Every structure is written in C-alpha cells, then in structure tokens.
C-alpha cells in the first residue's frame, strides 16, 4: 500500500490569552492516503479550519505528531513549512484569495514563479490550466471583472498549476450559488479522479457526498468517520 499523504497522531492545537486557554483541536488522529477525497464536516467553531491550517502547513500544532508524505513536520520552522507547501500543496479558499492587481493569467502563474519555472514553460502550463478550467477567454481580465464562479475557477487553476500532491479546499463553494457550486465540485471531482488527493471542509451534506469519506469533527475531536458507498480507495 502507498505511503499515507497525511498521518496525524494525537494532534492538538491550543490558543492561549492572558485570561483563557482554548482547545481548538484535541487528540486528532487522521490518515489520508494518496488519491483519497476526504470531506471534513462539523458545526461552526469545531476546529475544521484549524485542522486544515495545520494540514496545509500554515501553522504548527501545540502537541502531537504530523507526518506529511512520511516526514514528521510538526516542529518545522516557517521557512521549512513554506518550502514543503509550495511544491506539494494547493489551496482553494471560500474567499478565492486572488490578487486584485494581477490579471487572471498572472494570478495563476504566481505559484510557478515561486517554483522557479522558466517563462516559456510557465506560459504553456498556465494556458493549459486556463483551458481546462474554461476561463481562457478571461486571461487578461482582473478578478473584480469576473463573476464569483469565474473567480473560483481561476482559484482552482492556481491551486493545481504546480501539480501538487494535495489540494486543501476550505468551503470552496461557500460564496457561490448552487449552479456555480456544482461546477466547482465537478472540477474537484475530476481532479481527484485524475489522481490528486483532496481534503475539503464543507457545511454541505450534498457536496460532502462527492468524497470517499466524511470525517465529522465536534469540539476539536473526530467523532465519526463515514465511508461513502462509491469510495474506490
């Protein structure tokens, strides 16, 4: 069996102020294998986004172990986390997180600049990604000139441009109407079927059903995991 993309052992995250200590995640044990599509669900404030931040190497846990593709990364410095992130993880956010001053082409190109890809290769790969996401006709437009659905297509193109092992999606349909939400879910499903591992935080039971497995969080704990009937893993 292939090595897990993600494995956590008793992962904890505490936030401390002068007055109070809050436990956002408490002894989370999770394993995600290559090619899985996992949905994370739970009420607001249960730790979903905190978990995604830890899995995405945007933050370190307070305690426990986190193995990313076999490397124990829970004590990595910001520089070490950034180096691992840029070549392995793509992010899709609810708020799109596009840069207003850059065109669609430039937004999607950005991760390749960080990876040091040559100009000719960048142009080829960005054009291919824009064609795949059916947004090529908007390549010279700015984010504010696009609809929400179009902005999310650009965000997905940017997330996949570096061929990451893992895509983390935080409420990727949250700011979209149902038609555009369905469109984004189809894009994520297609990417997963092509071999990309996906972890998605969602409040939507119907969108969670696109996944192979649903992990339910409550008060910082994993309370249940449901394997979907169509899971192929």
GROMACS .gro file of C-alpha atoms in nm:
model
  233
    1UNK     CA    1   0.000   0.000   0.000
    2UNK     CA    2   0.123   0.353  -0.081
    3UNK     CA    3   0.258   0.573   0.195
    4UNK     CA    4  -0.009   0.799   0.350
    5UNK     CA    5  -0.008   1.160   0.231
    6UNK     CA    6  -0.125   1.268   0.576
    7UNK     CA    7  -0.100   1.096   0.914
    8UNK     CA    8  -0.158   1.264   1.248
    9UNK     CA    9  -0.106   1.122   1.596
   10UNK     CA   10  -0.288   1.292   1.885
   11UNK     CA   11  -0.272   1.631   1.714
   12UNK     CA   12  -0.361   1.920   1.946
   13UNK     CA   13  -0.391   2.296   1.899
   14UNK     CA   14  -0.429   2.536   2.190
   15UNK     CA   15  -0.482   2.911   2.178
   16UNK     CA   16  -0.379   3.095   2.493
   17UNK     CA   17  -0.455   3.451   2.604
   18UNK     CA   18  -0.396   3.611   2.945
   19UNK     CA   19  -0.747   3.517   3.057
   20UNK     CA   20  -0.827   3.188   2.889
   21UNK     CA   21  -0.686   2.878   2.720
   22UNK     CA   22  -0.892   2.740   2.433
   23UNK     CA   23  -0.850   2.391   2.289
   24UNK     CA   24  -0.926   2.411   1.917
   25UNK     CA   25  -0.816   2.054   1.838
   26UNK     CA   26  -0.782   1.770   2.086
   27UNK     CA   27  -0.602   1.442   2.005
   28UNK     CA   28  -0.697   1.424   1.639
   29UNK     CA   29  -0.586   1.101   1.469
   30UNK     CA   30  -0.627   1.102   1.093
   31UNK     CA   31  -0.482   0.914   0.798
   32UNK     CA   32  -0.536   1.012   0.435
   33UNK     CA   33  -0.397   0.801   0.153
   34UNK     CA   34  -0.291   0.902  -0.199
   35UNK     CA   35  -0.590   0.958  -0.426
   36UNK     CA   36  -0.847   0.992  -0.148
   37UNK     CA   37  -1.113   1.263  -0.143
   38UNK     CA   38  -1.198   1.337   0.221
   39UNK     CA   39  -1.466   1.581   0.341
   40UNK     CA   40  -1.443   1.735   0.689
   41UNK     CA   41  -1.774   1.839   0.845
   42UNK     CA   42  -1.895   1.976   1.177
   43UNK     CA   43  -2.061   2.281   1.335
   44UNK     CA   44  -1.900   2.626   1.330
   45UNK     CA   45  -1.616   2.651   1.581
   46UNK     CA   46  -1.549   2.276   1.597
   47UNK     CA   47  -1.192   2.306   1.463
   48UNK     CA   48  -1.235   2.239   1.090
   49UNK     CA   49  -1.040   2.540   0.963
   50UNK     CA   50  -0.778   2.499   1.237
   51UNK     CA   51  -0.723   2.140   1.122
   52UNK     CA   52  -0.696   2.249   0.758
   53UNK     CA   53  -0.438   2.515   0.854
   54UNK     CA   54  -0.228   2.251   1.030
   55UNK     CA   55  -0.260   2.002   0.743
   56UNK     CA   56  -0.166   2.280   0.499
   57UNK     CA   57   0.148   2.366   0.698
   58UNK     CA   58   0.022   2.719   0.762
   59UNK     CA   59   0.066   2.664   1.137
   60UNK     CA   60   0.227   2.418   1.379
   61UNK     CA   61   0.032   2.206   1.630
   62UNK     CA   62   0.073   2.263   2.004
   63UNK     CA   63   0.129   1.892   2.059
   64UNK     CA   64   0.122   1.560   1.874
   65UNK     CA   65   0.280   1.440   1.550
   66UNK     CA   66   0.207   1.527   1.188
   67UNK     CA   67   0.357   1.314   0.912
   68UNK     CA   68   0.331   1.467   0.564
   69UNK     CA   69   0.433   1.216   0.294
   70UNK     CA   70   0.638   1.034   0.556
   71UNK     CA   71   0.812   1.340   0.703
   72UNK     CA   72   0.739   1.441   1.062
   73UNK     CA   73   0.672   1.814   1.019
   74UNK     CA   74   0.506   1.923   1.345
   75UNK     CA   75   0.813   2.122   1.459
   76UNK     CA   76   0.914   2.266   1.123
   77UNK     CA   77   1.011   2.632   1.100
   78UNK     CA   78   0.806   2.868   0.881
   79UNK     CA   79   1.074   2.852   0.612
   80UNK     CA   80   1.071   2.470   0.613
   81UNK     CA   81   0.690   2.466   0.600
   82UNK     CA   82   0.686   2.718   0.314
   83UNK     CA   83   0.934   2.513   0.109
   84UNK     CA   84   0.725   2.198   0.157
   85UNK     CA   85   0.397   2.380   0.086
   86UNK     CA   86   0.494   2.545  -0.240
   87UNK     CA   87   0.581   2.221  -0.419
   88UNK     CA   88   0.326   1.986  -0.259
   89UNK     CA   89   0.003   2.164  -0.158
   90UNK     CA   90  -0.258   2.367  -0.346
   91UNK     CA   91  -0.518   2.574  -0.162
   92UNK     CA   92  -0.874   2.666  -0.266
   93UNK     CA   93  -1.042   2.916  -0.033
   94UNK     CA   94  -1.404   3.028   0.009
   95UNK     CA   95  -1.298   3.390  -0.048
   96UNK     CA   96  -1.092   3.297  -0.360
   97UNK     CA   97  -0.784   3.493  -0.231
   98UNK     CA   98  -0.696   3.624  -0.576
   99UNK     CA   99  -0.472   3.931  -0.607
  100UNK     CA  100  -0.680   4.220  -0.745
  101UNK     CA  101  -0.384   4.394  -0.911
  102UNK     CA  102  -0.290   4.086  -1.116
  103UNK     CA  103  -0.467   3.954  -1.425
  104UNK     CA  104  -0.620   3.607  -1.436
  105UNK     CA  105  -0.308   3.481  -1.617
  106UNK     CA  106  -0.075   3.642  -1.361
  107UNK     CA  107  -0.271   3.506  -1.063
  108UNK     CA  108  -0.248   3.150  -1.196
  109UNK     CA  109   0.118   3.196  -1.293
  110UNK     CA  110   0.226   3.306  -0.943
  111UNK     CA  111   0.296   2.960  -0.789
  112UNK     CA  112   0.520   2.876  -1.088
  113UNK     CA  113   0.724   3.192  -1.028
  114UNK     CA  114   0.787   3.074  -0.671
  115UNK     CA  115   0.894   2.736  -0.807
  116UNK     CA  116   1.142   2.895  -1.048
  117UNK     CA  117   0.975   2.761  -1.365
  118UNK     CA  118   1.103   2.914  -1.692
  119UNK     CA  119   0.893   3.181  -1.869
  120UNK     CA  120   0.815   2.963  -2.171
  121UNK     CA  121   0.709   2.668  -1.954
  122UNK     CA  122   0.500   2.899  -1.732
  123UNK     CA  123   0.310   3.034  -2.034
  124UNK     CA  124   0.241   2.682  -2.165
  125UNK     CA  125   0.125   2.546  -1.829
  126UNK     CA  126  -0.090   2.847  -1.740
  127UNK     CA  127  -0.264   2.842  -2.079
  128UNK     CA  128  -0.332   2.468  -2.040
  129UNK     CA  129  -0.478   2.522  -1.690
  130UNK     CA  130  -0.698   2.810  -1.808
  131UNK     CA  131  -0.827   2.599  -2.099
  132UNK     CA  132  -0.901   2.310  -1.864
  133UNK     CA  133  -1.095   2.540  -1.628
  134UNK     CA  134  -1.275   2.703  -1.925
  135UNK     CA  135  -1.159   3.051  -1.829
  136UNK     CA  136  -0.904   3.115  -2.109
  137UNK     CA  137  -1.125   3.389  -2.263
  138UNK     CA  138  -1.076   3.589  -1.941
  139UNK     CA  139  -0.697   3.553  -1.920
  140UNK     CA  140  -0.631   3.930  -1.940
  141UNK     CA  141  -0.915   4.035  -1.709
  142UNK     CA  142  -0.874   4.128  -1.342
  143UNK     CA  143  -1.053   3.939  -1.060
  144UNK     CA  144  -1.304   4.220  -0.999
  145UNK     CA  145  -1.422   4.187  -1.361
  146UNK     CA  146  -1.524   3.823  -1.304
  147UNK     CA  147  -1.827   3.654  -1.152
  148UNK     CA  148  -1.787   3.451  -0.832
  149UNK     CA  149  -1.792   3.127  -1.026
  150UNK     CA  150  -1.526   3.252  -1.266
  151UNK     CA  151  -1.306   3.370  -0.977
  152UNK     CA  152  -1.328   3.026  -0.818
  153UNK     CA  153  -1.229   2.864  -1.148
  154UNK     CA  154  -0.921   3.086  -1.150
  155UNK     CA  155  -0.851   2.991  -0.788
  156UNK     CA  156  -0.874   2.619  -0.874
  157UNK     CA  157  -0.643   2.670  -1.174
  158UNK     CA  158  -0.391   2.843  -0.946
  159UNK     CA  159  -0.419   2.559  -0.690
  160UNK     CA  160  -0.340   2.286  -0.943
  161UNK     CA  161  -0.083   2.467  -1.161
  162UNK     CA  162   0.213   2.321  -0.970
  163UNK     CA  163   0.075   1.964  -0.986
  164UNK     CA  164   0.053   1.936  -0.605
  165UNK     CA  165   0.017   1.603  -0.424
  166UNK     CA  166  -0.261   1.751  -0.212
  167UNK     CA  167  -0.537   2.009  -0.257
  168UNK     CA  168  -0.694   2.161   0.054
  169UNK     CA  169  -1.031   2.327  -0.007
  170UNK     CA  170  -1.185   2.541   0.270
  171UNK     CA  171  -1.558   2.587   0.198
  172UNK     CA  172  -1.479   2.624  -0.176
  173UNK     CA  173  -1.849   2.663  -0.265
  174UNK     CA  174  -1.942   2.886   0.030
  175UNK     CA  175  -1.968   3.213  -0.168
  176UNK     CA  176  -2.127   3.059  -0.476
  177UNK     CA  177  -2.483   2.993  -0.590
  178UNK     CA  178  -2.582   2.630  -0.641
  179UNK     CA  179  -2.504   2.621  -1.015
  180UNK     CA  180  -2.151   2.755  -0.968
  181UNK     CA  181  -2.109   2.540  -0.655
  182UNK     CA  182  -2.194   2.230  -0.857
  183UNK     CA  183  -1.941   2.342  -1.118
  184UNK     CA  184  -1.662   2.371  -0.860
  185UNK     CA  185  -1.748   2.029  -0.716
  186UNK     CA  186  -1.727   1.877  -1.063
  187UNK     CA  187  -1.382   2.034  -1.107
  188UNK     CA  188  -1.263   1.893  -0.774
  189UNK     CA  189  -1.408   1.550  -0.854
  190UNK     CA  190  -1.238   1.548  -1.195
  191UNK     CA  191  -0.904   1.643  -1.036
  192UNK     CA  192  -0.946   1.367  -0.779
  193UNK     CA  193  -1.029   1.111  -1.048
  194UNK     CA  194  -0.706   1.216  -1.222
  195UNK     CA  195  -0.517   1.120  -0.905
  196UNK     CA  196  -0.499   1.432  -0.685
  197UNK     CA  197  -0.562   1.384  -0.312
  198UNK     CA  198  -0.825   1.630  -0.184
  199UNK     CA  199  -0.930   1.734   0.166
  200UNK     CA  200  -1.234   1.963   0.172
  201UNK     CA  201  -1.402   2.143   0.460
  202UNK     CA  202  -1.773   2.188   0.389
  203UNK     CA  203  -2.106   2.254   0.561
  204UNK     CA  204  -2.296   2.095   0.271
  205UNK     CA  205  -2.400   1.729   0.312
  206UNK     CA  206  -2.472   1.703  -0.062
  207UNK     CA  207  -2.126   1.827  -0.158
  208UNK     CA  208  -1.966   1.605   0.107
  209UNK     CA  209  -2.120   1.308  -0.074
  210UNK     CA  210  -1.875   1.367  -0.361
  211UNK     CA  211  -1.599   1.248  -0.128
  212UNK     CA  212  -1.486   0.893  -0.047
  213UNK     CA  213  -1.501   0.951   0.328
  214UNK     CA  214  -1.660   1.205   0.562
  215UNK     CA  215  -1.480   1.295   0.885
  216UNK     CA  216  -1.705   1.460   1.146
  217UNK     CA  217  -1.548   1.697   1.398
  218UNK     CA  218  -1.711   1.815   1.720
  219UNK     CA  219  -1.542   2.027   1.989
  220UNK     CA  220  -1.199   1.959   1.840
  221UNK     CA  221  -1.243   1.579   1.830
  222UNK     CA  222  -1.301   1.340   1.542
  223UNK     CA  223  -1.633   1.187   1.647
  224UNK     CA  224  -1.725   0.972   1.345
  225UNK     CA  225  -1.592   0.873   1.003
  226UNK     CA  226  -1.825   0.752   0.727
  227UNK     CA  227  -1.701   0.567   0.421
  228UNK     CA  228  -1.914   0.650   0.115
  229UNK     CA  229  -2.060   0.365  -0.089
  230UNK     CA  230  -1.888   0.486  -0.409
  231UNK     CA  231  -1.541   0.504  -0.247
  232UNK     CA  232  -1.280   0.334  -0.462
  233UNK     CA  233  -0.989   0.357  -0.218
   0.00000   0.00000   0.00000
